[in-house]
Amino acid sequence: DRKSQEMTMHLQQTFNAAILTSLHPRSQIDIFVEVLQSDGGNYCASVNAATLAVIDAGIPMKDYVCACSASYLGDSPIVDINYLEESSGSPEITVAVLPKSEQIVFLEMNGRLHEDNLSKVVDMAVKGCKDVYGVLDRTVREHVSQVGSSLET
Amino acid sequence: MAEVDLSDAEKIFIKHGVQDNCREDGRGCEDYRHIELETGLLSNTTGSARVRLANTDILAGVKAELGTPSPDKPNKGRLEFFVDCSANATPVFEGRGGEELAAEIGNILTRTYDCPSCFDLEALCIIPEEQCWILYVDVLLLECGGNLFDVASIAVKAALYNTKIPKVTVSRDEGLVELEISDDPYDVQRVEVQSAPCIVTVCKIGHSHVVDASLKEEACCLARLTMGVTERRTVTGVRKEGSGSLDPASLEDMMQTGKRVGELLNKSLMDSLLEEERQGSKKKPVGFLK
């Protein structure tokens, strides 16, 4: 359906920017994402999960790709909005970032947002991405040290 | 199904093993592989279950919604199955590749559950001819390791067991009918699955037959019998698949085996579900983190 196709294109664009495809010439890398349950932030969860999957597969990337959404409700920016907040009509900004260099690889906005608030909301989303990066990186390092130690014994 | 390429020598090895009641992994012909089951994983659903049998991983979710009963069965609720083969299971399922298999599994589930004595649809009726509960059962294939039909039916039965439908009070006010759905998470109606069927697939390999075939064994079998069996050994549906032919004597044998195994499978499943429910909050949820 249309929504999945659009998300497919966005994911493709995002990962094209991060994966070092030149190291795998004449090859196709398939990333299959399955949404089991949804409560808003589908794209963000897909990007974060796909990043971990690509790392687990051993495919080289420039950096982790972390995604987070943010919105502006009342008079304050909020991070990581759920389905209820998404469908309430407030604007929604989704951002995917390469955390170390703080480069934005994907940015999408839905709804109406005053330009004075734009930088606040984008900063909120980027900070969210960096927090996600913290969690993902810690998990990857734990997993690697577990595998490494079981190899030694 | 995910295909495995086997050489003739490998096929002969498996056939001879099965004839001597010793399969590739040491099981007997009527033994199932190790099954892991967990219910209540998805908070958005009315009931859910995940079953893992060796490499086969299936997730089932049940959502209860109000609707109108079908005109030819006005005092019965409805059970609608939908199966989805995820591309994560095998790249062959990408896009629309898994549709045929999904339709097959969906049809078999619909037919086996169509028996009135094994699944009571009248309990789902609220107002005859007007309102009833419709249970939408979604089955998702996460990984293919052989024996998909059996695992799908186990997941469906476990998810239906886990389903807690909110109680509805009907109030009539001069011709106007009002339905009040209870908000209390403990004021629920459970679905009766004691006599719900489980599917047992019996595969003919050489001159004998096996239950719960692995991927390699499935590649050696030419004919399969897919049967829906309840815990009272009632057979609710049978289907023969595959390009090979079965003579009536082996058909009879395979059905007897299916009934025997089906009875045990149903009993073990109910025992595990009751045990899991008994453990209640003491049990640590595993979900997808293992």
Coordinates of C-alpha atoms in Angstrom, one line a residue:
Chain A
D1 CA 0.0 0.0 0.0
R2 CA 1.0 3.6 -0.4
K3 CA 2.2 4.3 3.1
S4 CA 4.5 1.3 3.1
Q5 CA 5.9 2.2 -0.4
E6 CA 6.6 5.7 0.8
M7 CA 8.4 4.5 3.9
T8 CA 10.3 2.0 1.7
M9 CA 11.6 4.9 -0.4
H10 CA 12.6 6.9 2.6
L11 CA 14.4 4.0 4.2
Q12 CA 16.3 3.4 1.0
Q13 CA 17.3 7.0 0.8
T14 CA 18.4 7.0 4.4
F15 CA 20.6 3.9 4.2
N16 CA 22.1 4.7 0.8
A17 CA 23.6 7.7 2.6
A18 CA 25.1 5.6 5.4
I19 CA 26.1 2.2 4.0
L20 CA 29.4 2.1 2.1
T21 CA 28.0 0.4 -0.9
S22 CA 31.2 0.9 -2.9
L23 CA 32.7 -1.9 -0.7
H24 CA 30.1 -4.4 -2.0
P25 CA 30.2 -3.9 -5.8
R26 CA 27.7 -5.9 -8.0
S27 CA 25.8 -6.9 -4.9
Q28 CA 22.4 -6.2 -3.5
I29 CA 21.8 -5.6 0.2
D30 CA 18.1 -6.4 1.2
I31 CA 16.8 -4.8 4.3
F32 CA 13.4 -6.3 5.3
V33 CA 11.5 -4.5 8.0
E34 CA 8.4 -6.0 9.7
V35 CA 6.2 -3.8 11.9
L36 CA 4.7 -6.0 14.5
Q37 CA 2.8 -3.4 16.5
S38 CA 2.5 0.3 15.9
D39 CA 2.0 3.3 18.3
G40 CA 3.5 6.1 16.2
G41 CA 7.1 6.5 15.2
N42 CA 7.1 3.7 12.7
Y43 CA 9.8 5.2 10.5
C44 CA 12.1 6.0 13.5
A45 CA 11.8 2.5 14.9
S46 CA 12.4 1.0 11.5
V47 CA 15.6 3.0 11.0
N48 CA 16.9 2.2 14.4
A49 CA 16.2 -1.5 14.0
A50 CA 17.7 -1.6 10.5
T51 CA 20.8 0.1 11.8
L52 CA 21.3 -2.7 14.4
A53 CA 20.5 -5.3 11.8
V54 CA 23.1 -3.9 9.3
I55 CA 25.7 -3.8 12.1
D56 CA 24.8 -7.4 13.1
A57 CA 25.3 -8.4 9.5
G58 CA 28.8 -6.9 9.4
I59 CA 28.0 -4.5 6.6
P60 CA 30.3 -1.4 6.9
M61 CA 28.5 1.9 7.5
K62 CA 29.8 5.5 7.9
D63 CA 28.2 5.7 11.3
Y64 CA 25.1 4.6 13.1
V65 CA 21.8 6.0 11.7
C66 CA 19.5 7.1 14.4
A67 CA 16.1 8.5 13.9
C68 CA 13.7 10.3 16.2
S69 CA 10.5 12.3 15.9
A70 CA 9.5 15.6 17.6
S71 CA 6.5 17.9 17.7
Y72 CA 5.3 21.2 19.1
L73 CA 2.3 21.0 21.4
G74 CA 1.0 23.9 23.4
D75 CA 4.1 26.0 23.7
S76 CA 6.7 23.4 24.1
P77 CA 8.6 21.1 21.8
I78 CA 8.1 17.4 22.7
V79 CA 10.2 14.4 21.6
D80 CA 9.2 10.9 20.4
I81 CA 5.5 11.3 19.7
N82 CA 3.1 8.4 19.9
Y83 CA 0.1 7.6 17.7
L84 CA -2.4 9.8 19.7
E85 CA -0.1 12.8 19.5
E86 CA 0.5 12.2 15.7
S87 CA -3.2 12.1 14.9
S88 CA -4.1 15.1 17.1
G89 CA -3.2 17.4 14.2
S90 CA 0.0 18.8 15.7
P91 CA 3.0 19.2 13.3
E92 CA 5.5 16.3 13.2
I93 CA 9.1 16.4 12.4
T94 CA 11.0 13.1 11.8
V95 CA 14.8 13.3 11.6
A96 CA 17.5 10.7 10.8
V97 CA 21.0 11.6 11.9
L98 CA 24.6 10.3 11.7
P99 CA 25.2 11.0 15.4
K100 CA 29.0 11.5 15.5
S101 CA 29.1 14.2 12.8
E102 CA 25.5 15.4 13.6
Q103 CA 24.7 15.2 9.8
I104 CA 21.1 15.0 9.0
V105 CA 20.4 12.3 6.4
F106 CA 16.6 12.5 6.4
L107 CA 14.2 15.2 7.4
E108 CA 10.4 15.2 7.0
M109 CA 7.8 17.5 8.4
N110 CA 4.0 17.1 8.4
G111 CA 1.5 19.7 9.5
R112 CA 1.9 23.4 10.2
L113 CA 4.7 24.8 12.3
H114 CA 5.7 28.4 12.8
E115 CA 9.2 29.1 11.5
D116 CA 10.3 30.6 14.9
N117 CA 9.7 27.2 16.5
L118 CA 11.4 25.2 13.7
S119 CA 14.9 25.2 15.1
K120 CA 13.8 24.3 18.6
V121 CA 11.9 21.3 17.4
V122 CA 14.6 20.1 15.0
D123 CA 17.2 20.5 17.9
M124 CA 14.9 18.5 20.1
A125 CA 14.7 15.7 17.5
V126 CA 18.4 15.7 17.0
K127 CA 19.0 15.4 20.7
G128 CA 16.5 12.5 20.7
C129 CA 18.6 10.8 18.0
K130 CA 21.8 11.2 20.1
D131 CA 20.0 9.7 23.1
V132 CA 18.9 6.7 20.9
Y133 CA 22.5 6.5 19.7
G134 CA 23.7 6.1 23.3
V135 CA 21.3 3.2 23.8
L136 CA 22.1 1.5 20.5
D137 CA 25.9 1.8 20.9
R138 CA 25.8 0.5 24.5
T139 CA 23.8 -2.6 23.3
V140 CA 26.2 -3.2 20.4
R141 CA 29.3 -3.0 22.6
E142 CA 27.7 -5.3 25.2
H143 CA 26.8 -7.8 22.6
V144 CA 30.3 -7.7 21.0
S145 CA 32.0 -8.2 24.4
Q146 CA 29.7 -11.1 25.1
V147 CA 30.5 -12.8 21.8
G148 CA 34.2 -12.0 22.2
S149 CA 34.4 -13.5 25.7
S150 CA 32.6 -16.7 24.6
L151 CA 35.0 -17.1 21.8
E152 CA 38.0 -16.9 24.2
T153 CA 36.6 -19.8 26.4
Chain B
M1 CA 7.8 -23.0 1.5
A2 CA 11.5 -22.4 1.9
E3 CA 13.1 -25.0 -0.3
V4 CA 16.2 -27.1 0.6
D5 CA 18.1 -28.8 -2.2
L6 CA 18.9 -32.4 -1.3
S7 CA 20.9 -34.9 -3.3
D8 CA 19.5 -38.3 -4.0
A9 CA 21.9 -39.9 -1.5
E10 CA 20.7 -37.6 1.3
K11 CA 17.1 -38.4 0.5
I12 CA 17.8 -42.1 0.6
F13 CA 19.6 -41.7 4.0
I14 CA 16.6 -39.9 5.4
K15 CA 14.1 -42.5 4.0
H16 CA 16.0 -45.4 5.5
G17 CA 16.3 -43.6 8.8
V18 CA 12.5 -43.0 8.9
Q19 CA 11.8 -46.6 8.1
D20 CA 13.8 -47.6 11.2
N21 CA 12.1 -45.0 13.4
C22 CA 15.3 -43.0 13.7
R23 CA 15.2 -39.5 12.2
E24 CA 18.0 -37.3 11.3
D25 CA 18.0 -35.5 14.7
G26 CA 17.4 -38.7 16.7
R27 CA 13.6 -38.3 17.1
G28 CA 11.0 -41.1 16.6
C29 CA 8.5 -40.8 13.9
E30 CA 5.8 -39.4 16.2
D31 CA 7.9 -36.9 18.2
Y32 CA 7.7 -33.2 17.9
R33 CA 10.7 -30.9 18.2
H34 CA 11.1 -28.6 21.2
I35 CA 8.3 -26.0 21.3
E36 CA 8.5 -22.6 23.1
L37 CA 5.3 -20.6 23.6
E38 CA 4.5 -17.3 25.1
T39 CA 1.2 -15.4 25.2
G40 CA 0.2 -11.8 25.8
L41 CA 3.1 -10.2 24.0
L42 CA 1.3 -7.5 22.0
S43 CA -0.5 -4.9 24.1
N44 CA -2.5 -3.5 21.1
T45 CA -4.3 -6.8 20.6
T46 CA -7.1 -8.5 22.5
G47 CA -5.0 -11.7 22.6
S48 CA -1.6 -12.7 21.2
A49 CA 0.8 -15.6 21.2
R50 CA 4.2 -16.4 19.8
V51 CA 5.3 -20.0 19.1
R52 CA 8.7 -21.2 18.3
L53 CA 9.3 -24.8 17.1
A54 CA 12.9 -25.4 16.3
N55 CA 13.5 -22.8 13.5
T56 CA 9.8 -22.1 12.8
D57 CA 8.6 -18.8 14.4
I58 CA 5.0 -17.7 14.2
L59 CA 3.2 -14.8 15.8
A60 CA -0.6 -14.7 16.1
G61 CA -2.7 -11.8 17.2
V62 CA -6.4 -11.6 17.9
K63 CA -8.5 -8.4 17.7
A64 CA -12.1 -8.5 18.7
E65 CA -14.4 -6.0 17.1
L66 CA -18.1 -5.4 17.0
G67 CA -19.9 -6.1 13.7
T68 CA -22.9 -7.6 12.1
P69 CA -23.3 -11.4 11.9
S70 CA -23.5 -13.0 8.4
P71 CA -27.1 -13.3 7.2
D72 CA -27.0 -17.1 7.0
K73 CA -25.8 -17.5 10.6
P74 CA -27.6 -14.8 12.4
N75 CA -26.9 -15.9 16.0
K76 CA -23.2 -16.7 15.6
G77 CA -20.1 -14.5 15.8
R78 CA -17.4 -14.6 13.2
L79 CA -13.8 -15.8 13.1
E80 CA -11.7 -14.3 10.3
F81 CA -8.2 -15.5 9.6
F82 CA -5.5 -13.6 7.8
V83 CA -2.0 -15.0 7.3
D84 CA 1.0 -12.9 6.3
C85 CA 4.4 -14.4 5.2
S86 CA 7.0 -11.9 6.3
A87 CA 10.0 -11.3 4.0
N88 CA 12.2 -11.9 7.0
A89 CA 11.3 -15.6 6.9
T90 CA 12.9 -16.1 3.5
P91 CA 13.6 -13.6 0.7
V92 CA 11.3 -15.6 -1.6
F93 CA 8.4 -14.0 0.4
E94 CA 9.3 -10.5 -0.7
G95 CA 6.5 -8.4 -2.1
R96 CA 3.8 -10.8 -3.1
G97 CA 5.9 -14.0 -3.1
G98 CA 4.3 -15.4 0.0
E99 CA 0.7 -14.8 -1.0
E100 CA 0.0 -18.3 -2.2
L101 CA 1.4 -20.0 0.9
A102 CA -0.5 -17.5 3.1
A103 CA -3.8 -18.2 1.3
E104 CA -3.2 -21.9 1.8
I105 CA -2.6 -21.6 5.5
G106 CA -5.5 -19.2 5.9
N107 CA -7.9 -21.6 4.1
I108 CA -6.9 -24.6 6.1
L109 CA -7.3 -22.7 9.4
T110 CA -10.7 -21.4 8.3
R111 CA -11.9 -24.9 7.4
T112 CA -10.6 -26.6 10.5
Y113 CA -12.3 -24.0 12.8
D114 CA -15.5 -24.2 10.9
C115 CA -16.8 -27.1 12.9
P116 CA -19.6 -26.1 15.4
S117 CA -18.8 -28.6 18.1
C118 CA -15.1 -27.6 18.4
F119 CA -15.4 -23.8 18.4
D120 CA -18.6 -22.2 19.8
L121 CA -19.4 -19.1 17.7
E122 CA -22.7 -18.6 19.4
A123 CA -20.9 -17.3 22.5
L124 CA -19.7 -14.4 20.4
C125 CA -23.2 -13.3 19.5
I126 CA -24.5 -10.2 21.3
I127 CA -27.8 -9.4 19.6
P128 CA -29.0 -12.0 17.1
E129 CA -29.0 -10.6 13.5
E130 CA -27.7 -7.3 14.7
Q131 CA -24.5 -7.3 16.7
C132 CA -21.8 -9.9 17.3
W133 CA -18.1 -10.0 18.1
I134 CA -15.9 -10.6 15.1
L135 CA -12.5 -12.1 16.0
Y136 CA -9.9 -11.1 13.5
V137 CA -7.0 -13.6 13.8
D138 CA -3.8 -12.4 12.2
V139 CA -0.9 -14.9 11.8
L140 CA 2.6 -13.7 10.9
L141 CA 5.3 -16.1 9.7
L142 CA 8.6 -14.8 11.1
E143 CA 10.8 -17.7 10.2
C144 CA 10.3 -20.9 8.2
G145 CA 11.8 -24.1 9.6
G146 CA 9.3 -26.7 8.3
N147 CA 5.9 -27.7 9.6
L148 CA 4.2 -24.3 9.3
F149 CA 0.6 -25.5 9.5
D150 CA 1.0 -27.2 12.9
V151 CA 2.8 -24.2 14.4
A152 CA 0.3 -21.7 13.0
S153 CA -2.6 -23.7 14.5
I154 CA -0.8 -23.9 17.9
A155 CA -0.2 -20.1 17.8
V156 CA -3.9 -19.5 16.9
K157 CA -5.2 -21.7 19.7
A158 CA -2.8 -20.0 22.2
A159 CA -3.8 -16.6 21.1
L160 CA -7.5 -17.4 21.3
Y161 CA -6.9 -18.8 24.8
N162 CA -5.2 -15.5 25.7
T163 CA -8.1 -13.4 24.3
K164 CA -10.0 -11.4 26.8
I165 CA -13.1 -9.9 25.2
P166 CA -14.7 -7.1 27.3
K167 CA -18.1 -7.9 28.6
V168 CA -21.1 -6.1 26.8
T169 CA -24.3 -5.2 28.6
V170 CA -27.3 -4.7 26.3
S171 CA -30.0 -2.3 27.4
R172 CA -33.2 -1.8 25.5
D173 CA -35.0 1.5 25.7
E174 CA -38.3 1.5 23.7
G175 CA -36.9 0.0 20.6
L176 CA -33.5 1.7 20.9
V177 CA -30.8 -0.8 21.8
E178 CA -27.7 0.4 23.6
L179 CA -24.5 -1.6 24.0
E180 CA -22.2 -0.7 26.9
I181 CA -18.7 -2.2 26.6
S182 CA -17.0 -2.6 30.0
D183 CA -13.8 -0.6 30.6
D184 CA -12.7 -2.9 33.4
P185 CA -9.7 -5.0 32.3
Y186 CA -10.8 -7.8 34.6
D187 CA -14.5 -7.8 33.5
V188 CA -13.9 -10.0 30.5
Q189 CA -15.3 -12.9 28.6
R190 CA -12.8 -15.7 27.8
V191 CA -12.9 -17.7 24.6
E192 CA -13.5 -21.4 25.0
V193 CA -10.7 -23.2 23.3
Q194 CA -10.7 -26.5 25.1
S195 CA -12.0 -28.3 22.1
A196 CA -10.5 -26.1 19.4
P197 CA -8.5 -28.1 16.9
C198 CA -4.8 -28.3 16.3
I199 CA -3.4 -29.1 12.9
V200 CA -1.2 -32.1 12.6
T201 CA 0.7 -32.6 9.4
V202 CA 1.7 -36.2 8.6
C203 CA 4.3 -36.6 5.9
K204 CA 4.8 -39.8 3.9
I205 CA 8.4 -40.6 3.5
G206 CA 9.2 -43.8 1.7
H207 CA 6.9 -46.4 3.1
S208 CA 6.4 -44.9 6.6
H209 CA 5.2 -41.5 7.8
V210 CA 6.4 -38.8 10.2
V211 CA 4.9 -36.1 12.2
D212 CA 6.6 -32.6 12.4
A213 CA 8.9 -32.9 9.4
S214 CA 11.9 -30.6 9.3
L215 CA 12.8 -28.8 6.1
K216 CA 15.0 -31.6 4.9
E217 CA 12.3 -34.2 5.6
E218 CA 9.7 -32.1 3.8
A219 CA 12.0 -32.1 0.7
C220 CA 11.9 -35.9 0.7
C221 CA 8.2 -36.3 1.1
L222 CA 5.9 -36.6 -1.8
A223 CA 2.5 -36.7 -0.1
R224 CA 1.3 -34.9 3.1
L225 CA -1.9 -35.2 5.1
T226 CA -2.9 -32.1 6.9
M227 CA -5.5 -32.9 9.6
G228 CA -7.3 -30.8 12.2
V229 CA -7.6 -32.8 15.4
T230 CA -9.3 -31.9 18.7
E231 CA -8.4 -33.2 22.1
R232 CA -11.2 -35.8 21.8
R233 CA -9.6 -37.2 18.7
T234 CA -12.3 -35.6 16.5
V235 CA -11.1 -34.8 13.1
T236 CA -12.4 -31.5 11.9
G237 CA -10.7 -31.4 8.5
V238 CA -8.4 -33.4 6.3
R239 CA -6.5 -32.4 3.2
K240 CA -4.0 -34.3 1.2
E241 CA -1.2 -32.3 -0.4
G242 CA 1.7 -33.0 -2.6
S243 CA 2.3 -34.7 -6.0
G244 CA 2.6 -38.2 -4.7
S245 CA -0.3 -40.6 -4.3
L246 CA -1.5 -42.4 -1.2
D247 CA -3.1 -45.8 -1.2
P248 CA -6.1 -46.2 1.2
A249 CA -4.2 -48.4 3.7
S250 CA -1.5 -45.8 4.3
L251 CA -4.2 -43.1 4.4
E252 CA -5.9 -45.0 7.2
D253 CA -2.5 -45.5 9.0
M254 CA -1.6 -41.8 8.7
M255 CA -5.0 -40.7 10.0
Q256 CA -4.7 -43.0 13.0
T257 CA -1.2 -41.5 13.7
G258 CA -2.6 -38.0 13.2
K259 CA -5.4 -38.6 15.7
R260 CA -3.1 -40.1 18.3
V261 CA -0.5 -37.3 18.0
G262 CA -3.2 -34.6 17.8
E263 CA -4.7 -35.7 21.1
L264 CA -1.3 -35.5 22.8
L265 CA -0.5 -32.2 21.2
N266 CA -3.8 -30.6 22.3
K267 CA -3.3 -31.9 25.9
S268 CA 0.3 -30.6 26.2
L269 CA -0.7 -27.3 24.8
M270 CA -3.6 -26.8 27.2
D271 CA -1.3 -27.9 30.1
S272 CA 1.3 -25.3 29.1
L273 CA -1.2 -22.6 28.7
L274 CA -2.8 -23.3 32.1
E275 CA 0.7 -23.4 33.7
E276 CA 1.6 -20.0 32.1
E277 CA -1.6 -18.5 33.3
R278 CA -1.1 -19.9 36.8
Q279 CA 2.4 -18.3 36.9
G280 CA 0.7 -14.9 36.1
S281 CA 2.8 -11.9 37.1
K282 CA 5.6 -14.1 38.5
K283 CA 6.6 -15.0 35.0
K284 CA 9.2 -12.7 33.4
P285 CA 8.1 -11.7 29.9
V286 CA 10.6 -12.8 27.3
G287 CA 9.0 -11.3 24.2
F288 CA 11.4 -10.8 21.3
L289 CA 14.5 -10.2 23.4
K290 CA 15.8 -13.7 23.2

